[in-house]
Structures are given as C-alpha cells and as structure tokens.
C-alpha cells in the first residue's frame, strides 16, 4: 500500500512539474523577486511583458517610457510608473535615476529616422547606455529586433546564424546595426530578440478581413484582401509566447545570444486568411470576439506586424525557432501555429494583457 501511495505521489509531482515547465519559470513564483524592470518604449510587446510580470510577481516594480503624455498618465494610473521619452531626446533626470537602478531593461524602441549620434545608428543606445553602464545592479538587457534583418532567402529556413541580406542604409539595415551597437555597448548583459510577425488580441489578421462575423461572402472578401505581392512564406509568433520568452530569458540570462522568436509553422498570408474565415463561420453568433468588436474609441484592431509599423515586405523565408525552444521554452510554445492562436482570439482570450488596460490599447 505504501509503495502505491508513493507511486501516486511521484506521478502527481511529475505532472505538476510538467505543467509548470510549459510556462517556463513564470509559474514558479521565483526568479524576479525584488527586481526592477524598465521597458523602454511600452507598446504592444512591452505591455504584454509588463502585464505578465505584474500578475506573477506583484512586488516587482515595472516602469516604462512612452512618447505620449496622455498614455503615460493612463499607465501611471494603473500602477506603472511611466516617463515621457522619445528616441533622440535627452532623458529626464527621473528617467536617468530609474535607469541607474533597474535590474532588467527591455528595449522596444526602433532606431527611427534620426541622424547618427556619436557615430551610432541607434539614438536610444547613445542616450541611455552611459547610465546603464553606471548601474552595478543591471543583470539583463533585451533588445527587440525583427527577423526582417535576414532579408530574402527564397523560402529557405533561416536560423540565428543565417546571412542578413538587407542594404546597410535601409531601415532593416539600421536595425541590424542597432543590434550590434547594443551588444558592443553592454556585452555582458545584452540579448537580441528577432521577432517574426507579431499577432495576438487586438492585432491579427482579423483586422484586415472587413467582413461581418457571419458572412456568406467569405470567398469574395478573401480575394479582395489578399495582396499577391506579399512573400510566399511568413513566420509569426503570438504575443503570449513573446512575453513568456522574454521573461524566461530575464531569469536565465545568456548574454550575447540572438534568439529568433517565431512559431513552428510558417504559412502564407492567404492560407492564414482562409483559416481565419473558416473558424469565424464555425463560431456561434453570440460568442464575444474581442478581435472583431473591440472596446475603445476607434472600434478597430490593427493587423499583425513585424516590428516596424506593419511592413511585411521583408523577404521570403521560414524562420527556425530551435534555439528559442531549447533555451527559453523547453516545453514548446503555447501557440505553436496560427491555428491555436487565432482560435484563442475568437474565443475572446486576451492573455497576456491586463484586462483593465484593454480599452486603451488603441493608444499603443
């Protein structure tokens, strides 16, 4: 009998460990205790990370920057100390003090169009890296980039060692240069995250459908909405898996590492669009769909993007995520393909966001 009881206990423990492992270290409740996290450029990804951390570790201070004073006030009212800052501007004294005391810094601001400063392409790196170098408590810096830096690979698979085929003076070339500048400025703490097409609650292919929830004209709408000039292969990643990858990296730093953040199944935009229409037609009419009927001022959601304002003309390639799964998501992604992710969206699943901030997401 004792042997049977012990066997049951062992199985229960193993099952518990397995369920925790899928969420990375988020479910353990340790790892970021007492940390001070700063998000430079709190947008869609930054808000996902901030929401996840605040939900798991209420004692962790998460602060941020944004360009919009109104948005900053809203974030402060919801408990996120927020500093108004734009790329290329001089950081305020309060912001510099926060940078000097942060343990983890997530950089979500692209290089922009400002001229080089101090010989650097990225003005944010030029502005804030001196304060970060003074910070002896700094454990981790994550720079959010894009898989667009790989350019066109004619549909072939690319990993983190693949050639970057973009012109040096292009926006994507500037992104690649910014990656190098962050690593050279803070080599002992910096990680690079190259994100594929970002989608999730409030930002996905549903935004471009332009059809009623139950439509008998799906095929005609599909033909109108498919842009034949887009690449044959597009890699994507759900914002839930992005936020968990970034937070797990904060808890297990591996400096000077580049990670591709992509799901397991690249697919053409037309393939995903057909699937989106098919699941809408299968859903009951009374199911609340956050993606189709958003609360807020605009009533509209934004299409999926890959870093720089939805520009998807980034070359034909399929992005490998082997390193991501090995180091940061050893049990795999919660949304391994667009199918699981889009089904969650039409069910009204808003993870990983704080529901209290959803009415304000059009500001992000």
Short mmCIF file of C-alpha atoms in Angstrom, two decimals:
data_model
loop_
_atom_site.label_atom_id
_atom_site.label_comp_id
_atom_site.label_asym_id
_atom_site.label_seq_id
_atom_site.Cartn_x
_atom_site.Cartn_y
_atom_site.Cartn_z
CA UNK A 1 0.00 0.00 0.00
CA UNK A 2 2.83 2.38 0.90
CA UNK A 3 4.50 1.69 -2.42
CA UNK A 4 1.24 2.52 -4.23
CA UNK A 5 0.88 5.78 -2.29
CA UNK A 6 4.47 6.75 -3.09
CA UNK A 7 3.93 5.92 -6.76
CA UNK A 8 0.83 8.13 -6.88
CA UNK A 9 2.72 10.98 -5.19
CA UNK A 10 5.63 10.70 -7.63
CA UNK A 11 3.26 10.78 -10.63
CA UNK A 12 1.46 13.82 -9.18
CA UNK A 13 4.76 15.64 -8.66
CA UNK A 14 5.93 14.85 -12.20
CA UNK A 15 2.64 16.09 -13.64
CA UNK A 16 2.94 19.29 -11.62
CA UNK A 17 6.48 19.84 -12.84
CA UNK A 18 5.39 19.27 -16.43
CA UNK A 19 2.55 21.78 -16.16
CA UNK A 20 4.90 24.37 -14.69
CA UNK A 21 7.53 23.79 -17.32
CA UNK A 22 5.21 24.77 -20.17
CA UNK A 23 5.03 28.28 -18.74
CA UNK A 24 8.78 28.46 -18.30
CA UNK A 25 9.76 29.93 -14.95
CA UNK A 26 6.68 32.14 -14.76
CA UNK A 27 4.70 29.64 -12.73
CA UNK A 28 7.37 29.04 -10.09
CA UNK A 29 6.86 32.43 -8.46
CA UNK A 30 10.63 32.94 -8.09
CA UNK A 31 13.31 34.43 -10.26
CA UNK A 32 12.29 38.09 -10.48
CA UNK A 33 11.53 38.71 -6.81
CA UNK A 34 12.87 42.12 -5.83
CA UNK A 35 13.75 43.06 -9.41
CA UNK A 36 13.22 46.45 -11.04
CA UNK A 37 12.19 46.11 -14.69
CA UNK A 38 12.30 49.02 -17.13
CA UNK A 39 10.55 48.86 -20.53
CA UNK A 40 11.89 51.46 -22.96
CA UNK A 41 9.06 52.10 -25.40
CA UNK A 42 6.00 50.49 -23.86
CA UNK A 43 3.94 49.38 -26.84
CA UNK A 44 2.16 46.13 -27.65
CA UNK A 45 5.01 43.78 -26.68
CA UNK A 46 6.14 45.91 -23.74
CA UNK A 47 2.62 45.99 -22.30
CA UNK A 48 2.37 42.21 -22.63
CA UNK A 49 5.61 41.77 -20.69
CA UNK A 50 4.62 44.31 -18.04
CA UNK A 51 1.20 42.69 -17.56
CA UNK A 52 2.70 39.22 -17.21
CA UNK A 53 5.31 40.30 -14.67
CA UNK A 54 2.85 42.30 -12.57
CA UNK A 55 0.43 39.38 -12.49
CA UNK A 56 3.07 36.84 -11.45
CA UNK A 57 5.22 38.99 -9.17
CA UNK A 58 3.19 41.88 -7.69
CA UNK A 59 6.20 43.10 -5.71
CA UNK A 60 8.34 43.62 -8.82
CA UNK A 61 8.46 47.26 -9.88
CA UNK A 62 7.82 47.64 -13.60
CA UNK A 63 8.40 51.09 -15.05
CA UNK A 64 8.32 52.27 -18.65
CA UNK A 65 8.72 55.06 -21.15
CA UNK A 66 6.36 56.24 -23.88
CA UNK A 67 6.12 59.26 -26.16
CA UNK A 68 2.51 60.22 -25.44
CA UNK A 69 1.88 62.18 -22.20
CA UNK A 70 -1.79 61.10 -22.16
CA UNK A 71 -0.83 57.44 -22.44
CA UNK A 72 1.81 57.94 -19.73
CA UNK A 73 -0.87 59.27 -17.39
CA UNK A 74 -3.11 56.26 -18.04
CA UNK A 75 -0.27 53.84 -17.36
CA UNK A 76 0.64 55.66 -14.14
CA UNK A 77 -2.98 55.48 -13.01
CA UNK A 78 -2.76 51.69 -13.45
CA UNK A 79 0.38 51.42 -11.33
CA UNK A 80 3.11 51.56 -14.00
CA UNK A 81 5.50 54.49 -13.36
CA UNK A 82 5.93 55.93 -16.86
CA UNK A 83 8.34 58.57 -18.16
CA UNK A 84 7.72 60.58 -21.32
CA UNK A 85 10.66 59.96 -23.63
CA UNK A 86 11.21 59.93 -27.39
CA UNK A 87 14.12 58.50 -29.31
CA UNK A 88 16.80 61.14 -29.75
CA UNK A 89 15.63 63.31 -26.84
CA UNK A 90 17.67 63.91 -23.72
CA UNK A 91 16.48 61.62 -20.91
CA UNK A 92 14.94 63.38 -17.93
CA UNK A 93 16.68 63.29 -14.55
CA UNK A 94 13.95 60.98 -13.17
CA UNK A 95 14.42 58.59 -16.08
CA UNK A 96 18.20 58.52 -15.67
CA UNK A 97 17.77 57.64 -12.00
CA UNK A 98 15.42 54.79 -12.92
CA UNK A 99 17.94 53.52 -15.48
CA UNK A 100 20.70 53.59 -12.88
CA UNK A 101 18.67 51.36 -10.54
CA UNK A 102 16.99 48.92 -12.98
CA UNK A 103 17.95 45.26 -12.86
CA UNK A 104 16.35 44.37 -16.21
CA UNK A 105 15.85 46.65 -19.24
CA UNK A 106 13.74 45.74 -22.26
CA UNK A 107 14.35 47.98 -25.30
CA UNK A 108 11.38 48.14 -27.68
CA UNK A 109 12.23 51.40 -29.49
CA UNK A 110 13.44 51.04 -33.12
CA UNK A 111 16.29 53.23 -34.40
CA UNK A 112 13.91 55.62 -36.17
CA UNK A 113 14.93 58.27 -38.70
CA UNK A 114 17.16 60.44 -36.52
CA UNK A 115 20.69 61.12 -37.81
CA UNK A 116 23.50 59.14 -36.16
CA UNK A 117 24.76 60.44 -32.81
CA UNK A 118 28.27 59.86 -31.52
CA UNK A 119 28.80 57.62 -34.54
CA UNK A 120 25.84 55.39 -33.59
CA UNK A 121 22.78 54.48 -35.64
CA UNK A 122 20.53 53.98 -32.61
CA UNK A 123 19.99 57.22 -30.65
CA UNK A 124 18.38 55.32 -27.77
CA UNK A 125 21.55 53.32 -27.26
CA UNK A 126 23.56 56.54 -27.40
CA UNK A 127 21.21 58.20 -24.88
CA UNK A 128 20.75 55.53 -22.24
CA UNK A 129 23.75 53.16 -22.40
CA UNK A 130 26.01 55.52 -20.37
CA UNK A 131 23.54 55.40 -17.45
CA UNK A 132 23.20 51.64 -17.74
CA UNK A 133 26.98 51.19 -17.68
CA UNK A 134 26.98 53.02 -14.34
CA UNK A 135 24.42 50.56 -12.96
CA UNK A 136 26.12 47.80 -10.98
CA UNK A 137 22.77 46.08 -10.35
CA UNK A 138 22.00 45.59 -14.04
CA UNK A 139 21.57 41.89 -14.84
CA UNK A 140 19.85 41.80 -18.24
CA UNK A 141 19.20 43.92 -21.33
CA UNK A 142 16.91 42.68 -24.11
CA UNK A 143 16.82 44.44 -27.47
CA UNK A 144 13.69 43.75 -29.53
CA UNK A 145 14.58 43.48 -33.21
CA UNK A 146 12.95 41.76 -36.20
CA UNK A 147 13.53 38.71 -38.38
CA UNK A 148 13.22 41.17 -41.25
CA UNK A 149 17.01 41.70 -40.92
CA UNK A 150 17.54 38.36 -42.68
CA UNK A 151 16.04 39.74 -45.89
CA UNK A 152 15.05 37.42 -48.72
CA UNK A 153 16.12 33.76 -48.57
CA UNK A 154 13.83 32.43 -51.34
CA UNK A 155 11.66 30.46 -48.94
CA UNK A 156 14.56 28.65 -47.24
CA UNK A 157 14.78 28.14 -43.48
CA UNK A 158 16.90 30.64 -41.53
CA UNK A 159 18.34 30.33 -38.03
CA UNK A 160 20.26 32.88 -35.97
CA UNK A 161 23.46 32.25 -37.94
CA UNK A 162 21.89 32.99 -41.32
CA UNK A 163 23.22 35.78 -43.52
CA UNK A 164 21.47 39.15 -43.12
CA UNK A 165 20.64 40.25 -46.67
CA UNK A 166 19.46 43.83 -46.23
CA UNK A 167 21.02 47.08 -47.50
CA UNK A 168 23.08 48.79 -44.82
CA UNK A 169 21.33 52.15 -45.30
CA UNK A 170 17.80 50.69 -45.20
CA UNK A 171 15.56 50.66 -42.10
CA UNK A 172 16.27 46.96 -41.66
CA UNK A 173 19.97 47.61 -42.10
CA UNK A 174 19.69 50.17 -39.30
CA UNK A 175 18.03 47.53 -37.11
CA UNK A 176 20.95 45.19 -37.68
CA UNK A 177 23.40 47.97 -36.85
CA UNK A 178 21.42 48.81 -33.69
CA UNK A 179 21.72 45.18 -32.56
CA UNK A 180 25.49 45.41 -32.90
CA UNK A 181 25.61 48.72 -31.03
CA UNK A 182 23.69 47.39 -28.04
CA UNK A 183 25.90 44.30 -27.80
CA UNK A 184 29.10 46.34 -28.09
CA UNK A 185 27.87 48.90 -25.52
CA UNK A 186 26.77 46.36 -22.89
CA UNK A 187 28.27 42.99 -23.90
CA UNK A 188 27.96 41.33 -20.50
CA UNK A 189 24.17 41.68 -20.26
CA UNK A 190 22.68 42.18 -23.76
CA UNK A 191 20.41 39.73 -25.61
CA UNK A 192 18.91 40.20 -29.08
CA UNK A 193 15.38 39.03 -29.87
CA UNK A 194 14.41 38.93 -33.54
CA UNK A 195 10.62 38.83 -33.69
CA UNK A 196 8.59 37.43 -36.56
CA UNK A 197 5.15 38.77 -37.45
CA UNK A 198 3.54 39.72 -34.13
CA UNK A 199 -0.10 38.87 -33.54
CA UNK A 200 -2.45 38.45 -30.61
CA UNK A 201 -5.51 40.08 -29.02
CA UNK A 202 -6.25 43.32 -30.84
CA UNK A 203 -3.62 42.73 -33.51
CA UNK A 204 -4.05 39.96 -36.04
CA UNK A 205 -5.27 39.03 -39.48
CA UNK A 206 -8.90 39.56 -38.41
CA UNK A 207 -8.29 43.29 -38.56
CA UNK A 208 -7.96 43.12 -42.36
CA UNK A 209 -10.89 40.80 -43.07
CA UNK A 210 -13.52 43.54 -43.27
CA UNK A 211 -16.37 41.03 -43.13
CA UNK A 212 -19.30 40.51 -40.73
CA UNK A 213 -18.98 37.89 -38.02
CA UNK A 214 -21.12 35.51 -40.05
CA UNK A 215 -20.50 36.06 -43.75
CA UNK A 216 -21.75 34.27 -46.82
CA UNK A 217 -19.38 36.34 -48.95
CA UNK A 218 -16.17 34.99 -47.48
CA UNK A 219 -14.61 33.95 -50.76
CA UNK A 220 -15.11 37.32 -52.47
CA UNK A 221 -13.76 39.12 -49.41
CA UNK A 222 -10.78 36.80 -49.37
CA UNK A 223 -9.92 37.67 -52.94
CA UNK A 224 -10.12 41.38 -52.16
CA UNK A 225 -7.90 41.16 -49.08
CA UNK A 226 -5.03 39.00 -50.32
CA UNK A 227 -2.07 41.02 -51.57
CA UNK A 228 -0.31 38.89 -54.18
CA UNK A 229 2.95 40.83 -53.75
CA UNK A 230 3.46 39.55 -50.19
CA UNK A 231 6.08 36.82 -49.59
CA UNK A 232 5.03 33.20 -50.09
CA UNK A 233 6.18 32.30 -46.57
CA UNK A 234 5.51 34.37 -43.46
CA UNK A 235 6.58 33.42 -39.94
CA UNK A 236 4.52 34.59 -36.98
CA UNK A 237 4.56 34.50 -33.20
CA UNK A 238 1.79 35.11 -30.66
CA UNK A 239 2.43 37.92 -28.18
CA UNK A 240 1.82 35.49 -25.28
CA UNK A 241 4.81 33.39 -26.36
CA UNK A 242 6.88 36.55 -26.91
CA UNK A 243 6.25 37.80 -23.39
CA UNK A 244 6.99 34.42 -21.80
CA UNK A 245 10.20 34.04 -23.81
CA UNK A 246 11.45 37.46 -22.75
CA UNK A 247 10.60 36.93 -19.07
CA UNK A 248 12.18 33.48 -19.01
CA UNK A 249 15.33 34.99 -20.51
CA UNK A 250 15.36 37.60 -17.73
CA UNK A 251 15.52 34.75 -15.24
CA UNK A 252 18.18 32.79 -17.13
CA UNK A 253 20.49 35.34 -18.79
CA UNK A 254 22.70 34.19 -21.67
CA UNK A 255 24.40 37.40 -22.82
CA UNK A 256 25.47 37.92 -26.43
CA UNK A 257 22.79 35.49 -27.61
CA UNK A 258 20.45 36.10 -30.53
CA UNK A 259 17.02 34.46 -30.46
CA UNK A 260 14.53 34.06 -33.29
CA UNK A 261 11.02 34.38 -31.87
CA UNK A 262 8.72 32.52 -34.25
CA UNK A 263 6.17 29.73 -34.02
CA UNK A 264 6.60 26.27 -35.51
CA UNK A 265 4.63 26.72 -38.72
CA UNK A 266 5.32 29.46 -41.29
CA UNK A 267 2.43 29.92 -43.70
CA UNK A 268 1.36 32.21 -46.49
CA UNK A 269 -0.98 35.07 -45.69
CA UNK A 270 -3.65 33.54 -47.93
CA UNK A 271 -3.50 30.23 -46.00
CA UNK A 272 -3.96 32.04 -42.70
CA UNK A 273 -6.72 34.23 -44.10
CA UNK A 274 -8.69 31.22 -45.33
CA UNK A 275 -8.35 29.57 -41.93
CA UNK A 276 -9.47 32.75 -40.14
CA UNK A 277 -12.61 32.93 -42.24
CA UNK A 278 -13.35 29.24 -41.72
CA UNK A 279 -13.27 29.49 -37.92
CA UNK A 280 -15.39 32.63 -37.91
CA UNK A 281 -18.04 30.77 -39.89
CA UNK A 282 -17.96 27.94 -37.33
CA UNK A 283 -18.37 30.16 -34.26
CA UNK A 284 -21.80 30.82 -32.68
CA UNK A 285 -23.07 34.32 -33.38
CA UNK A 286 -23.31 35.16 -29.68
CA UNK A 287 -19.62 34.44 -28.97
CA UNK A 288 -17.86 37.64 -27.91
CA UNK A 289 -14.96 38.32 -30.26
CA UNK A 290 -12.57 40.90 -28.93
CA UNK A 291 -10.75 40.96 -32.25
CA UNK A 292 -13.82 41.82 -34.33
CA UNK A 293 -15.69 44.05 -31.86
CA UNK A 294 -13.15 45.92 -29.82
CA UNK A 295 -13.99 48.23 -26.98
CA UNK A 296 -12.43 51.65 -27.27
CA UNK A 297 -12.56 54.83 -29.25
CA UNK A 298 -11.71 53.56 -32.69
CA UNK A 299 -13.59 50.26 -32.63
CA UNK A 300 -10.87 48.84 -34.86
CA UNK A 301 -7.98 46.48 -34.34
CA UNK A 302 -4.64 46.56 -36.08
CA UNK A 303 -3.23 43.93 -38.42
CA UNK A 304 -0.36 41.70 -37.38
CA UNK A 305 3.01 43.40 -37.60
CA UNK A 306 6.68 42.59 -37.54
CA UNK A 307 8.37 45.38 -35.73
CA UNK A 308 8.14 48.49 -37.88
CA UNK A 309 4.53 49.52 -38.31
CA UNK A 310 3.18 46.52 -40.13
CA UNK A 311 5.65 46.44 -43.03
CA UNK A 312 5.53 42.80 -44.10
CA UNK A 313 7.56 43.12 -47.30
CA UNK A 314 10.59 41.59 -45.62
CA UNK A 315 11.57 38.75 -47.89
CA UNK A 316 10.51 35.18 -48.46
CA UNK A 317 11.87 32.93 -45.70
CA UNK A 318 10.91 30.47 -42.99
CA UNK A 319 12.26 31.21 -39.52
CA UNK A 320 13.65 28.44 -37.33
CA UNK A 321 12.98 28.60 -33.58
CA UNK A 322 15.15 25.73 -32.33
CA UNK A 323 17.28 27.90 -30.04
CA UNK A 324 14.18 29.57 -28.58
CA UNK A 325 12.64 26.23 -27.62
CA UNK A 326 15.90 24.79 -26.33
CA UNK A 327 16.80 27.72 -24.05
CA UNK A 328 13.60 29.57 -23.20
CA UNK A 329 10.55 27.43 -23.99
CA UNK A 330 11.71 23.82 -23.49
CA UNK A 331 8.14 22.51 -23.44
CA UNK A 332 7.24 24.35 -26.61
CA UNK A 333 5.08 27.33 -27.43
CA UNK A 334 1.56 27.76 -26.10
CA UNK A 335 0.56 28.71 -29.65
CA UNK A 336 2.78 26.58 -31.92
CA UNK A 337 0.90 27.73 -35.03
CA UNK A 338 -1.55 30.36 -36.22
CA UNK A 339 -4.39 27.86 -35.79
CA UNK A 340 -4.18 27.67 -32.00
CA UNK A 341 -3.53 31.41 -31.74
CA UNK A 342 -6.46 32.51 -33.90
CA UNK A 343 -8.86 30.12 -32.18
CA UNK A 344 -7.90 31.67 -28.84
CA UNK A 345 -8.50 35.16 -30.21
CA UNK A 346 -12.01 34.43 -31.49
CA UNK A 347 -12.83 32.88 -28.11
CA UNK A 348 -12.08 36.27 -26.57
CA UNK A 349 -8.85 35.20 -24.84
CA UNK A 350 -6.88 38.38 -24.03
CA UNK A 351 -3.80 36.78 -22.45
CA UNK A 352 -1.24 38.04 -21.59
CA UNK A 353 -2.75 41.50 -21.20
CA UNK A 354 -4.25 43.20 -18.18
CA UNK A 355 -7.97 43.43 -18.94
CA UNK A 356 -8.16 46.81 -17.20
CA UNK A 357 -5.95 48.32 -19.90
CA UNK A 358 -7.77 46.83 -22.89
CA UNK A 359 -9.97 49.90 -23.55
CA UNK A 360 -6.78 51.93 -24.02
CA UNK A 361 -4.95 49.59 -26.34
CA UNK A 362 -5.57 51.76 -29.40
CA UNK A 363 -3.07 54.19 -27.85
CA UNK A 364 -0.34 51.53 -28.07
#
